[in-house]
Amino acid sequence: MCGIVGYTGMKNAAQVLLEGLSNLEYRGYDSAGISVFENNALYTVKAKGRLADLGKKLESHVLTSGCGIGHTRWATHGEPSDTNAHPHITTKLSLVHNGIIENYNQVKEFLQGKGYVFESQTDTETAAKLIDYCYQGDPEAAIREATKILEGAYAFCILFADHPGTIYCLRKDSPLIVALGEGENFVASDMPAILRFTRNYYLLEEGEIACVTPEKVTVTGPDGSPIEKKVQVASWNVEQAQKGGFDHFMIKEIYEQPTAIHSTMHPRLGHDGLPDFSASDIPGDLFQNVTKLNIIACGTAMHAGMLGKALMEKLARLPVEVDMASEFRYRDPILTQGQMALVISQSGETADSLAALRLCKQAGVPVIAIVNVAGSSIAREADYCIYTYAGPEIAVASTKAYSVQINLMYMLAVSCALQRGTMTEEAARAYLAELYATIDRVRQTLDLADTIKEYAQGLKEVSDLFFIGRGIDYALALEGSLKLKEVSYIHSEAYAAGELKHGPIALISNNVPVIAMATQRDLLPKMISNIKEVKARGGHVLLITGEDYEVDLSCCDQIMRLPIGDDAFGPMLGVIVLQMLAYFASIARGCDVDKPRNLAKSVTVE
Ligand code: M6R
């Protein structure tokens, strides 16, 4: 996720910016840049890669400026490169941006009509040029004018060439603080950037614009009226601040899911309420004549693919095969004309997934990728790429990446169904409206944390556990089991509930807990029968189901109720419980939750 730092005062701005940005490195980035006022003119240096690369470029310049803005970029629109790095500059201003401008294509077309020429592939450049277009000497007026047009989420920090020493900043749906020093002031997207210099800060609210000079900070509301801000005092240390006040990255990332899902879904939801992948250059008829889809991935991403299979087959009646990437290329897969492959990967660097992608391409099968890390190998080598906008995932256990992957699976399945004529536009609109409404239900599910924690405490001494489910709940059970294994080291198995009686039920006893996922209304009676089979063998059952589902309570020992609306989206809530369960079990057992033993975040070896 991108990071912003701004400084104005007596110190060397370039050094303060580099130090501030280095404290935001944990957020992940692929390029960086700064703009400073040097001899009253704007001077900008940008570099693809690490801050050290930017530092090297800066070595050849003696910078003495006391005012500047800096940025670390986590690529979303456009690959990591010097040109796409921030700041984006015009003759009048320099701008850095966190967030996503959703209507950048329309704004860009408008500006091109006015003679503006674009150099980068970013959404941010349109914001810089739009403010430039609106600028007639009053920075705040220009910003206000431009933000009437811009849609999406943004935190901006801007230097105007004719206002040396002053930083203008604002935010909408993306955090930004103004931090207060003695004869100097700072702007930052995140607290760790400024903690070494000061602990006093203002939190900017939606639509507020701050004008920051070394001596003072003035804040005005969206209508231009002055606002009295209350100084807040940060009590976190740098490490606590990097985790946003959470104890671990895993739990922070679990809580980031509503935002991640919104960021991924909203730009792909057209004004007509239908899926729109045109900004990712996906042809509108891509799936029309496809005869079979091969979904290929590893671990959590593969579990997202399993859900994708169920959705594609149900909504679009398209036959789908799901493969573990590590098995795919050694099973001599049948790849023929008409097939398409879908590779899913958070990192975009998983060696097995990349090799499978190459095999498909060699066989002439077009590959579409769903990837979180922009510019990664899988994103570059696929024929088509749709990015998830989860932001960097730091904990080894994948959480928010899964949620955005399944969100895209729902959207792609609908798009595919429309292309193949198996769903009406009206039905598609209703389906996606309900998917969008699920974001709020995900938020409500996060409120179950205390109940989940209490249950997880009981797993402290457990050595084996079963997850069971039917249909898409089986795919969910697999993900719950993987999560629990990797972070708590409890041995667990996931089984299709109806399969249990064909062998594994022999392992059920009163010290083997069973977690039964039942988010699907029509499968509930069958699930209850399977749960009764477990209960009859002394198993202790936790049933996770919908809040209004009719359940004979004697069939289970404990029950957790989820705010499920349309049960098609039950897995989006169920997975939150399973992730939290794994997290709290890991904590209860004293495990290193963010860096589980033997595991790496990105598996770049076969
Ligand atoms: O980066 P990728 O999505 O390609 O990674 C795939 C798996 O290695 C990954 O999902 C792994 O299973 C996680 N540790 C799960 O939490």
Coordinates of C-alpha atoms and ligand atoms in Angstrom, one line a residue:
M1 CA 0.0 0.0 0.0
C2 CA 1.3 3.4 -0.8
G3 CA 2.8 5.8 1.8
I4 CA 2.9 9.6 1.9
V5 CA 5.2 11.9 3.8
G6 CA 5.4 15.7 3.6
Y7 CA 7.7 18.1 5.5
T8 CA 8.0 21.8 5.8
G9 CA 10.5 23.4 8.3
M10 CA 14.2 24.1 8.8
K11 CA 15.5 20.5 8.4
N12 CA 16.7 19.1 5.2
A13 CA 13.4 18.0 3.6
A14 CA 14.9 15.3 1.4
Q15 CA 16.4 13.5 4.4
V16 CA 13.2 13.8 6.5
L17 CA 11.2 12.4 3.7
L18 CA 13.5 9.5 3.1
E19 CA 13.6 8.7 6.8
G20 CA 9.8 9.0 7.0
L21 CA 9.3 6.8 4.0
S22 CA 11.7 4.2 5.3
N23 CA 9.4 3.8 8.3
L24 CA 6.6 3.0 5.9
E25 CA 8.5 0.3 4.0
Y26 CA 6.7 -2.4 5.9
R27 CA 3.5 -1.5 3.9
G28 CA 5.1 -2.8 0.7
Y29 CA 6.1 -0.7 -2.3
D30 CA 7.7 -1.0 -5.6
S31 CA 8.9 2.6 -6.4
A32 CA 9.4 5.8 -4.6
G33 CA 9.9 9.5 -5.3
I34 CA 10.1 13.0 -3.8
S35 CA 9.5 16.6 -4.9
V36 CA 11.2 19.5 -3.0
F37 CA 11.4 23.2 -3.5
E38 CA 14.9 23.9 -4.6
N39 CA 15.7 27.6 -5.2
N40 CA 12.0 28.2 -5.2
A41 CA 11.4 25.8 -8.0
L42 CA 10.0 22.3 -7.9
Y43 CA 12.6 19.5 -8.2
T44 CA 11.5 15.9 -8.5
V45 CA 13.4 12.6 -8.4
K46 CA 11.7 9.2 -8.8
A47 CA 13.0 5.6 -8.9
K48 CA 11.6 2.2 -9.5
G49 CA 12.6 -0.3 -6.8
R50 CA 13.7 0.3 -3.2
L51 CA 14.3 3.5 -1.3
A52 CA 18.0 2.8 -1.6
D53 CA 17.6 3.2 -5.4
L54 CA 16.0 6.6 -4.9
G55 CA 18.7 7.4 -2.4
K56 CA 21.4 6.6 -5.0
K57 CA 19.8 8.9 -7.5
L58 CA 19.7 11.7 -5.0
E59 CA 23.4 11.3 -4.1
S60 CA 24.4 13.3 -7.2
H61 CA 22.4 16.3 -6.0
V62 CA 23.0 18.6 -3.2
L63 CA 19.5 19.3 -1.9
T64 CA 19.1 22.0 0.8
S65 CA 15.3 22.5 0.6
G66 CA 13.2 22.7 3.8
C67 CA 9.9 21.7 2.1
G68 CA 8.9 18.6 0.1
I69 CA 6.6 15.6 -0.3
G70 CA 7.5 12.0 -0.8
H71 CA 5.8 8.8 -1.7
T72 CA 6.3 5.0 -1.8
R73 CA 4.1 3.4 -4.5
W74 CA 2.4 0.0 -4.4
A75 CA 1.4 -0.3 -8.0
T76 CA -2.3 -0.6 -8.9
H77 CA -2.8 1.1 -12.2
G78 CA 0.3 0.6 -14.3
E79 CA 3.4 -1.4 -13.6
P80 CA 6.2 -0.3 -11.2
S81 CA 8.4 2.1 -13.2
D82 CA 10.1 5.5 -12.8
T83 CA 7.3 7.1 -14.9
N84 CA 4.5 5.6 -12.9
A85 CA 6.1 6.4 -9.6
H86 CA 4.8 9.5 -7.7
P87 CA 5.0 12.5 -7.5
H88 CA 3.2 13.3 -10.7
I89 CA 4.1 16.7 -11.9
T90 CA 2.8 19.5 -14.1
T91 CA 4.3 22.9 -14.7
K92 CA 2.2 24.2 -11.9
L93 CA 2.3 21.5 -9.2
S94 CA 3.5 18.2 -7.9
L95 CA 1.2 15.6 -6.3
V96 CA 1.4 12.3 -4.5
H97 CA -1.7 10.1 -4.0
N98 CA -2.8 7.2 -1.9
G99 CA -6.0 5.4 -3.0
I100 CA -7.7 4.8 -6.3
I101 CA -9.4 7.3 -8.7
E102 CA -12.2 5.2 -10.1
N103 CA -13.3 7.5 -12.9
Y104 CA -9.8 8.2 -14.1
N105 CA -10.6 7.1 -17.7
Q106 CA -13.4 9.6 -18.1
V107 CA -11.3 12.4 -16.5
K108 CA -8.4 11.5 -18.7
E109 CA -10.5 11.7 -21.9
F110 CA -11.9 15.0 -20.8
L111 CA -8.3 16.4 -20.2
Q112 CA -7.0 15.0 -23.4
G113 CA -9.8 16.9 -25.1
K114 CA -8.3 20.0 -23.5
G115 CA -4.9 19.3 -24.9
Y116 CA -3.3 17.5 -21.9
V117 CA -0.8 14.8 -22.8
F118 CA -0.3 11.8 -20.4
E119 CA 2.9 10.0 -19.8
S120 CA 2.1 7.4 -17.2
Q121 CA -0.5 4.6 -16.9
T122 CA -1.6 5.8 -13.5
D123 CA -4.9 7.0 -12.3
T124 CA -3.0 9.6 -10.2
E125 CA -1.7 11.5 -13.2
T126 CA -5.3 12.4 -14.1
A127 CA -5.8 13.9 -10.6
A128 CA -2.6 16.0 -10.9
K129 CA -3.6 17.3 -14.3
L130 CA -7.2 17.9 -13.3
I131 CA -6.0 20.1 -10.4
D132 CA -3.6 21.8 -12.8
Y133 CA -6.5 22.5 -15.2
C134 CA -8.6 24.0 -12.3
Y135 CA -5.8 26.1 -10.9
Q136 CA -6.1 29.9 -11.3
G137 CA -3.8 31.0 -8.4
D138 CA -5.9 29.7 -5.5
P139 CA -4.7 26.2 -4.5
E140 CA -7.6 25.4 -2.3
A141 CA -10.2 26.6 -4.8
A142 CA -8.5 24.4 -7.5
I143 CA -8.5 21.3 -5.2
R144 CA -12.2 21.8 -4.3
E145 CA -13.1 22.2 -7.9
A146 CA -11.2 19.1 -8.9
T147 CA -12.6 16.9 -6.1
K148 CA -16.1 17.7 -7.3
I149 CA -15.2 15.6 -10.4
L150 CA -12.9 12.9 -8.9
E151 CA -14.6 9.7 -7.8
G152 CA -12.9 7.1 -5.6
A153 CA -10.7 7.1 -2.6
Y154 CA -7.8 9.5 -2.2
A155 CA -5.3 11.2 0.2
F156 CA -3.4 13.9 -1.7
C157 CA -0.3 15.9 -0.8
I158 CA 0.4 18.7 -3.2
L159 CA 3.1 21.4 -3.8
F160 CA 2.2 24.4 -5.9
A161 CA 5.2 25.8 -7.8
D162 CA 4.1 29.4 -6.9
H163 CA 3.6 28.7 -3.2
P164 CA 7.1 27.6 -2.0
G165 CA 7.3 26.3 1.5
T166 CA 3.6 25.3 1.7
I167 CA 2.0 21.8 1.5
Y168 CA -1.6 21.4 0.6
C169 CA -3.3 18.1 1.5
L170 CA -6.7 16.5 1.8
R171 CA -8.3 13.1 2.1
K172 CA -11.4 11.1 1.2
D173 CA -11.7 7.5 2.2
S174 CA -7.9 7.2 2.7
P175 CA -6.2 8.3 5.9
L176 CA -4.0 11.3 6.3
I177 CA -2.6 13.1 9.3
V178 CA -1.0 16.5 9.8
A179 CA 1.7 16.3 12.5
L180 CA 2.8 19.3 14.5
G181 CA 6.4 20.2 15.4
E182 CA 8.2 23.3 16.7
G183 CA 8.7 25.6 13.7
E184 CA 8.1 22.7 11.4
N185 CA 5.1 20.5 10.4
F186 CA 4.6 17.2 8.7
V187 CA 2.0 15.3 6.7
A188 CA 1.8 11.5 6.7
S189 CA -0.5 8.7 5.6
D190 CA 0.6 6.7 8.6
M191 CA 1.8 7.4 12.0
P192 CA 5.2 5.5 11.9
A193 CA 6.5 8.1 9.3
I194 CA 6.5 10.9 11.8
L195 CA 6.9 9.3 15.3
R196 CA 10.6 10.1 15.6
F197 CA 9.9 13.8 15.1
T198 CA 6.6 14.5 17.0
R199 CA 3.7 12.8 18.6
N200 CA 1.2 15.6 18.2
Y201 CA -1.1 15.5 15.2
Y202 CA -4.4 16.4 13.6
L203 CA -6.5 13.7 12.0
L204 CA -8.0 15.0 8.8
E205 CA -11.6 14.2 8.3
E206 CA -13.4 13.5 5.0
G207 CA -13.2 16.4 2.6
E208 CA -11.0 18.6 4.8
I209 CA -8.1 20.5 3.2
A210 CA -5.1 21.5 5.2
C211 CA -2.7 24.2 4.3
V212 CA 0.6 23.5 6.0
T213 CA 3.5 25.9 6.5
P214 CA 6.4 25.7 9.1
E215 CA 4.6 28.1 11.4
K216 CA 1.0 27.1 11.1
V217 CA -1.6 24.7 9.9
T218 CA -5.0 25.8 8.7
V219 CA -7.8 23.4 8.0
T220 CA -11.0 24.2 6.0
G221 CA -14.0 22.0 5.4
P222 CA -15.4 21.0 2.0
D223 CA -17.3 24.3 1.7
G224 CA -14.2 26.3 2.5
S225 CA -15.2 27.3 6.1
P226 CA -12.3 27.2 8.7
I227 CA -12.3 24.2 11.1
E228 CA -10.8 24.1 14.6
K229 CA -9.0 20.9 14.9
K230 CA -8.2 19.1 18.2
V231 CA -4.6 18.1 18.7
Q232 CA -4.3 14.4 19.3
V233 CA -1.3 12.7 21.0
A234 CA 0.1 9.4 19.6
S235 CA 1.0 6.9 22.3
W236 CA 2.1 4.0 20.1
N237 CA 5.8 3.1 19.4
V238 CA 6.9 2.6 15.8
E239 CA 6.2 -1.1 15.7
Q240 CA 2.7 -0.7 17.3
A241 CA 2.0 2.0 14.8
Q242 CA 3.1 -0.2 11.8
K243 CA 0.5 -2.7 12.9
G244 CA -2.1 0.1 13.2
G245 CA -2.4 -0.6 16.9
F246 CA -3.2 -4.3 16.4
D247 CA -1.0 -7.0 18.0
H248 CA -0.2 -8.7 14.7
F249 CA -0.4 -8.1 11.0
M250 CA -2.7 -11.2 10.5
I251 CA -5.5 -9.7 12.7
K252 CA -4.9 -6.2 11.2
E253 CA -5.4 -7.7 7.7
I254 CA -8.5 -9.7 8.8
Y255 CA -10.0 -6.3 9.9
E256 CA -9.0 -4.7 6.6
Q257 CA -11.2 -7.0 4.6
P258 CA -14.3 -4.8 4.2
T259 CA -12.1 -2.1 2.7
A260 CA -10.2 -4.5 0.6
I261 CA -13.3 -6.0 -0.8
H262 CA -14.8 -2.6 -1.5
S263 CA -11.7 -1.4 -3.3
T264 CA -11.6 -4.5 -5.4
M265 CA -15.3 -4.6 -6.3
H266 CA -16.3 -1.0 -6.7
P267 CA -14.2 -0.1 -9.7
R268 CA -15.5 -3.2 -11.5
L269 CA -19.2 -2.4 -10.9
G270 CA -20.4 -0.4 -13.8
H271 CA -22.9 2.5 -13.5
D272 CA -25.5 0.1 -14.8
G273 CA -24.9 -2.3 -11.9
L274 CA -23.3 -4.9 -14.1
P275 CA -19.7 -6.2 -14.1
D276 CA -17.3 -4.0 -16.1
F277 CA -13.7 -5.3 -16.5
S278 CA -12.9 -2.9 -19.4
A279 CA -10.4 -0.9 -17.3
S280 CA -8.4 -4.2 -17.0
D281 CA -8.5 -4.5 -20.8
I282 CA -10.7 -7.6 -20.6
P283 CA -12.7 -8.0 -23.8
G284 CA -16.5 -8.0 -23.1
D285 CA -16.9 -11.4 -25.0
L286 CA -13.8 -13.2 -23.5
F287 CA -15.8 -16.1 -22.2
Q288 CA -18.4 -16.3 -24.9
N289 CA -16.9 -19.2 -26.8
V290 CA -14.8 -20.8 -24.1
T291 CA -15.5 -24.6 -23.8
K292 CA -13.7 -25.2 -20.5
L293 CA -11.9 -23.2 -17.8
N294 CA -8.8 -24.5 -16.0
I295 CA -8.3 -22.8 -12.7
I296 CA -4.8 -23.2 -11.4
A297 CA -3.4 -22.0 -8.1
C298 CA -1.8 -23.0 -4.8
G299 CA -2.9 -23.0 -1.2
T300 CA -5.4 -20.4 -0.3
A301 CA -5.6 -19.1 -3.8
M302 CA -6.5 -22.6 -5.0
H303 CA -9.3 -22.7 -2.4
A304 CA -10.6 -19.4 -3.9
G305 CA -10.5 -21.2 -7.2
M306 CA -12.6 -24.0 -5.9
L307 CA -15.3 -21.6 -5.0
G308 CA -14.9 -20.1 -8.4
K309 CA -15.5 -23.4 -10.0
A310 CA -18.8 -23.8 -8.2
L311 CA -19.9 -20.3 -9.2
M312 CA -18.8 -20.6 -12.9
E313 CA -20.5 -23.9 -13.3
K314 CA -23.7 -22.8 -11.5
L315 CA -24.1 -19.3 -13.0
A316 CA -22.5 -19.7 -16.4
R317 CA -22.8 -23.4 -17.0
L318 CA -19.1 -23.5 -18.0
P319 CA -17.2 -26.7 -17.2
V320 CA -14.3 -25.9 -14.8
E321 CA -11.4 -28.0 -13.6
V322 CA -9.4 -26.8 -10.6
D323 CA -5.7 -27.9 -10.2
M324 CA -3.1 -27.4 -7.7
A325 CA -0.4 -25.7 -9.7
S326 CA 2.3 -28.1 -8.4
E327 CA 0.4 -31.1 -9.8
F328 CA -0.9 -29.5 -13.0
R329 CA 2.1 -29.7 -15.2
Y330 CA 3.1 -33.2 -14.2
R331 CA -0.3 -34.7 -15.0
D332 CA 0.1 -34.2 -18.7
P333 CA -3.1 -32.0 -18.8
I334 CA -5.3 -32.0 -21.9
L335 CA -5.1 -28.5 -23.3
T336 CA -7.0 -27.8 -26.4
Q337 CA -8.4 -25.0 -28.4
G338 CA -11.4 -23.3 -26.8
Q339 CA -10.0 -23.8 -23.3
M340 CA -9.0 -20.9 -21.1
A341 CA -6.9 -20.9 -18.0
L342 CA -7.3 -18.8 -14.9
V343 CA -4.3 -18.5 -12.6
I344 CA -4.9 -17.0 -9.1
S345 CA -2.1 -15.7 -7.0
Q346 CA -1.7 -13.1 -4.3
S347 CA 2.1 -12.6 -4.8
G348 CA 2.1 -13.2 -8.5
E349 CA 5.5 -15.0 -8.0
T350 CA 4.5 -18.5 -6.9
A351 CA 6.9 -20.7 -8.9
D352 CA 4.4 -23.6 -9.5
S353 CA 1.6 -21.2 -10.6
L354 CA 4.0 -19.4 -12.9
A355 CA 5.2 -22.7 -14.5
A356 CA 1.6 -23.8 -15.0
L357 CA 0.8 -20.4 -16.7
R358 CA 3.7 -20.9 -19.1
L359 CA 2.6 -24.4 -19.9
C360 CA -0.9 -23.2 -20.8
K361 CA 0.5 -20.4 -23.0
Q362 CA 2.8 -22.8 -24.8
A363 CA -0.2 -25.0 -25.5
G364 CA -2.0 -22.0 -27.0
V365 CA -4.4 -21.7 -24.1
P366 CA -5.0 -18.0 -23.2
V367 CA -4.4 -17.2 -19.6
I368 CA -6.2 -14.7 -17.4
A369 CA -4.6 -14.0 -14.0
I370 CA -6.0 -12.7 -10.8
V371 CA -3.1 -11.1 -8.9
N372 CA -2.6 -8.8 -6.0
V373 CA 1.0 -7.6 -6.6
A374 CA 1.1 -5.3 -9.7
G375 CA 4.0 -5.9 -12.1
S376 CA 4.7 -9.4 -10.6
S377 CA 5.7 -12.2 -13.0
I378 CA 2.3 -13.8 -13.3
A379 CA 0.7 -10.4 -13.9
R380 CA 3.2 -9.6 -16.6
E381 CA 3.1 -13.0 -18.4
A382 CA -0.6 -13.6 -18.4
D383 CA -2.6 -12.6 -21.5
Y384 CA -5.1 -10.7 -19.3
C385 CA -4.7 -9.6 -15.7
I386 CA -7.3 -8.5 -13.2
Y387 CA -5.8 -7.0 -10.0
T388 CA -7.2 -7.5 -6.6
Y389 CA -6.8 -4.3 -4.5
A390 CA -6.2 -5.8 -1.1
G391 CA -3.0 -3.8 -0.6
P392 CA 0.2 -5.6 0.6
E393 CA -0.4 -8.7 2.7
I394 CA 2.4 -9.0 5.3
A395 CA 1.3 -11.9 7.5
V396 CA 2.3 -15.2 6.0
A397 CA -1.2 -16.6 6.4
S398 CA -3.3 -15.2 3.6
T399 CA -6.6 -13.6 4.7
K400 CA -7.6 -10.5 2.9
A401 CA -6.2 -11.8 -0.4
Y402 CA -8.6 -14.7 -0.2
S403 CA -11.6 -12.5 0.4
V404 CA -10.8 -10.3 -2.6
Q405 CA -10.1 -13.3 -4.8
I406 CA -13.5 -14.8 -4.1
N407 CA -15.1 -11.4 -4.6
L408 CA -13.6 -11.4 -8.1
M409 CA -14.8 -15.0 -8.6
Y410 CA -18.4 -13.9 -8.0
M411 CA -18.0 -11.0 -10.4
L412 CA -16.3 -13.0 -13.1
A413 CA -18.9 -15.7 -12.9
V414 CA -21.6 -13.1 -13.4
S415 CA -19.7 -11.6 -16.3
C416 CA -19.2 -15.0 -17.8
A417 CA -22.9 -15.9 -17.3
L418 CA -24.0 -12.7 -19.1
Q419 CA -21.7 -13.4 -22.0
R420 CA -23.0 -17.0 -22.3
G421 CA -26.7 -16.0 -21.9
T422 CA -27.3 -18.1 -18.8
M423 CA -28.2 -15.1 -16.6
T424 CA -30.4 -12.1 -17.4
E425 CA -29.1 -8.5 -16.8
E426 CA -31.8 -8.1 -14.2
A427 CA -30.7 -11.1 -12.3
A428 CA -27.1 -10.1 -12.6
R429 CA -27.8 -6.7 -11.2
A430 CA -29.7 -8.1 -8.2
Y431 CA -26.9 -10.6 -7.6
L432 CA -24.2 -8.0 -7.6
A433 CA -26.2 -5.6 -5.5
E434 CA -26.5 -8.4 -2.9
L435 CA -22.7 -9.1 -3.2
Y436 CA -22.0 -5.4 -2.6
A437 CA -24.3 -5.4 0.4
T438 CA -22.3 -8.4 1.8
I439 CA -19.5 -6.0 2.6
D440 CA -21.5 -4.6 5.5
R441 CA -22.3 -8.2 6.6
V442 CA -18.5 -8.9 6.6
R443 CA -18.1 -5.9 9.0
Q444 CA -20.8 -7.3 11.3
T445 CA -19.2 -10.7 11.2
L446 CA -15.9 -9.1 12.5
D447 CA -17.9 -8.2 15.6
L448 CA -18.0 -11.9 16.6
A449 CA -14.4 -11.7 17.6
D450 CA -15.0 -12.2 21.3
T451 CA -17.1 -15.3 20.8
I452 CA -14.6 -16.7 18.4
K453 CA -11.7 -16.0 20.7
E454 CA -13.5 -17.8 23.6
Y455 CA -14.0 -20.9 21.4
A456 CA -10.4 -20.7 20.2
Q457 CA -9.1 -20.7 23.8
G458 CA -10.7 -24.2 24.2
L459 CA -8.4 -25.4 21.3
K460 CA -5.3 -24.7 23.3
E461 CA -4.6 -28.4 24.1
V462 CA -6.3 -29.9 21.1
S463 CA -4.1 -31.9 18.7
D464 CA -6.6 -32.9 15.9
L465 CA -9.7 -31.3 14.5
F466 CA -12.1 -31.7 11.6
F467 CA -13.8 -29.1 9.4
I468 CA -16.8 -30.4 7.4
G469 CA -19.0 -28.7 4.8
R470 CA -21.0 -29.4 1.7
G471 CA -20.9 -27.7 -1.7
I472 CA -19.2 -24.4 -1.5
D473 CA -18.9 -24.9 2.3
Y474 CA -16.5 -27.7 1.6
A475 CA -14.2 -25.3 -0.2
L476 CA -14.5 -23.1 2.8
A477 CA -13.7 -25.9 5.1
L478 CA -10.5 -26.6 3.2
E479 CA -9.5 -23.0 3.7
G480 CA -10.4 -23.0 7.4
S481 CA -8.3 -26.2 7.9
L482 CA -5.3 -24.7 6.0
K483 CA -5.4 -21.5 8.1
L484 CA -5.6 -23.4 11.4
K485 CA -2.7 -25.7 10.5
E486 CA -0.4 -23.1 9.3
V487 CA -0.7 -20.6 12.2
S488 CA -1.6 -22.8 15.2
Y489 CA 0.1 -26.1 14.2
I490 CA -3.0 -28.0 15.2
H491 CA -3.5 -31.0 12.9
S492 CA -6.7 -30.6 11.0
E493 CA -8.6 -32.2 8.1
A494 CA -11.3 -30.8 5.9
Y495 CA -13.9 -33.2 4.6
A496 CA -17.0 -33.0 2.5
A497 CA -19.5 -33.8 5.2
G498 CA -21.1 -36.6 3.3
E499 CA -17.8 -38.3 2.8
L500 CA -17.0 -38.6 6.5
K501 CA -18.8 -41.9 6.9
H502 CA -16.7 -43.5 4.2
G503 CA -13.7 -43.7 6.5
P504 CA -12.6 -40.6 8.5
I505 CA -15.5 -41.0 10.9
A506 CA -13.3 -43.7 12.5
L507 CA -11.2 -40.9 13.9
I508 CA -14.1 -39.0 15.6
S509 CA -14.0 -39.2 19.4
N510 CA -14.7 -36.9 22.3
N511 CA -11.4 -35.2 22.0
V512 CA -11.6 -34.4 18.3
P513 CA -13.6 -31.2 17.8
V514 CA -15.6 -30.9 14.6
I515 CA -16.4 -27.5 13.0
A516 CA -19.3 -27.8 10.7
M517 CA -19.8 -25.1 8.1
A518 CA -23.4 -24.7 7.0
T519 CA -23.9 -21.4 5.2
Q520 CA -26.1 -23.0 2.5
R521 CA -29.8 -23.1 3.3
D522 CA -30.7 -25.9 0.9
L523 CA -27.9 -28.2 2.2
L524 CA -28.7 -27.6 5.9
P525 CA -30.9 -30.7 6.4
K526 CA -28.2 -32.9 4.9
M527 CA -25.5 -31.2 7.0
I528 CA -27.6 -31.7 10.2
S529 CA -27.7 -35.5 9.3
N530 CA -24.0 -35.6 9.0
I531 CA -23.5 -33.6 12.2
K532 CA -25.7 -36.1 14.0
E533 CA -23.5 -38.9 12.8
V534 CA -20.6 -37.1 14.4
K535 CA -22.4 -36.5 17.6
A536 CA -23.4 -40.1 17.9
R537 CA -19.7 -41.0 17.9
G538 CA -19.0 -38.6 20.8
G539 CA -17.7 -35.7 18.6
H540 CA -17.9 -32.1 20.0
V541 CA -19.5 -30.0 17.2
L542 CA -19.4 -26.3 16.6
L543 CA -22.0 -25.4 14.0
I544 CA -21.4 -22.2 12.0
T545 CA -24.6 -21.2 10.2
G546 CA -27.0 -18.4 9.3
E547 CA -28.7 -16.3 12.0
D548 CA -32.2 -17.1 10.8
Y549 CA -31.6 -20.7 9.8
E550 CA -33.9 -23.2 11.5
V551 CA -31.7 -25.6 13.5
D552 CA -32.4 -28.3 16.0
L553 CA -30.0 -27.0 18.7
S554 CA -29.6 -30.5 20.2
C555 CA -27.6 -31.5 17.1
C556 CA -24.6 -29.5 18.1
D557 CA -22.7 -28.4 21.2
Q558 CA -22.1 -24.8 20.2
I559 CA -23.4 -22.6 17.5
M560 CA -22.2 -19.4 15.9
R561 CA -24.8 -17.5 13.8
L562 CA -23.7 -15.3 10.9
P563 CA -25.7 -12.4 9.4
I564 CA -26.1 -14.2 6.1
G565 CA -28.5 -12.6 3.6
D566 CA -28.4 -14.4 0.3
D567 CA -26.6 -17.7 1.1
A568 CA -24.7 -17.5 -2.2
F569 CA -22.4 -15.2 -0.3
G570 CA -22.3 -17.1 3.0
P571 CA -18.6 -18.1 2.4
M572 CA -17.6 -14.4 2.5
L573 CA -18.8 -14.4 6.1
G574 CA -17.8 -17.9 7.0
V575 CA -14.2 -17.3 6.1
I576 CA -13.9 -14.4 8.5
V577 CA -14.8 -16.7 11.4
L578 CA -12.4 -19.4 10.3
Q579 CA -9.5 -16.9 9.9
M580 CA -10.2 -15.4 13.4
L581 CA -10.5 -18.9 14.8
A582 CA -7.0 -19.8 13.5
Y583 CA -5.6 -16.5 14.7
F584 CA -6.9 -16.8 18.2
A585 CA -6.0 -20.5 18.4
S586 CA -2.4 -19.5 17.4
I587 CA -2.3 -16.8 20.1
A588 CA -3.7 -19.2 22.7
R589 CA -0.9 -21.7 21.9
G590 CA 1.8 -19.1 21.9
C591 CA 2.7 -19.5 18.2
D592 CA 4.5 -16.9 16.0
V593 CA 1.3 -16.0 14.2
D594 CA 2.7 -13.6 11.5
K595 CA 5.7 -15.8 10.7
P596 CA 4.7 -19.5 11.2
R597 CA 7.5 -22.0 11.2
N598 CA 8.7 -23.4 7.9
L599 CA 6.6 -21.1 5.8
A600 CA 7.4 -18.2 3.5
K601 CA 5.1 -15.5 2.2
S602 CA 6.0 -16.1 -1.4
V603 CA 7.0 -19.6 -2.5
T604 CA 9.3 -18.9 -5.4
V605 CA 10.8 -22.4 -5.6
E606 CA 9.2 -25.6 -7.0
Ligands
M6R1 O1 1.0 -15.8 -3.6 P1 0.1 -17.0 -3.9 O2 -1.3 -16.6 -3.7 O3 0.4 -17.6 -5.2 O4 0.5 -18.1 -2.8 C1 -0.1 -19.3 -2.8 C2 0.1 -20.0 -1.5 O5 1.5 -20.2 -1.3 C3 -0.5 -19.3 -0.3 O6 -1.9 -19.1 -0.5 C4 -0.3 -20.1 1.0 O7 -1.1 -21.2 1.0 C5 -0.6 -19.2 2.2 N1 0.4 -19.4 3.2 C6 -1.9 -19.5 2.8 O8 -2.2 -18.8 3.9

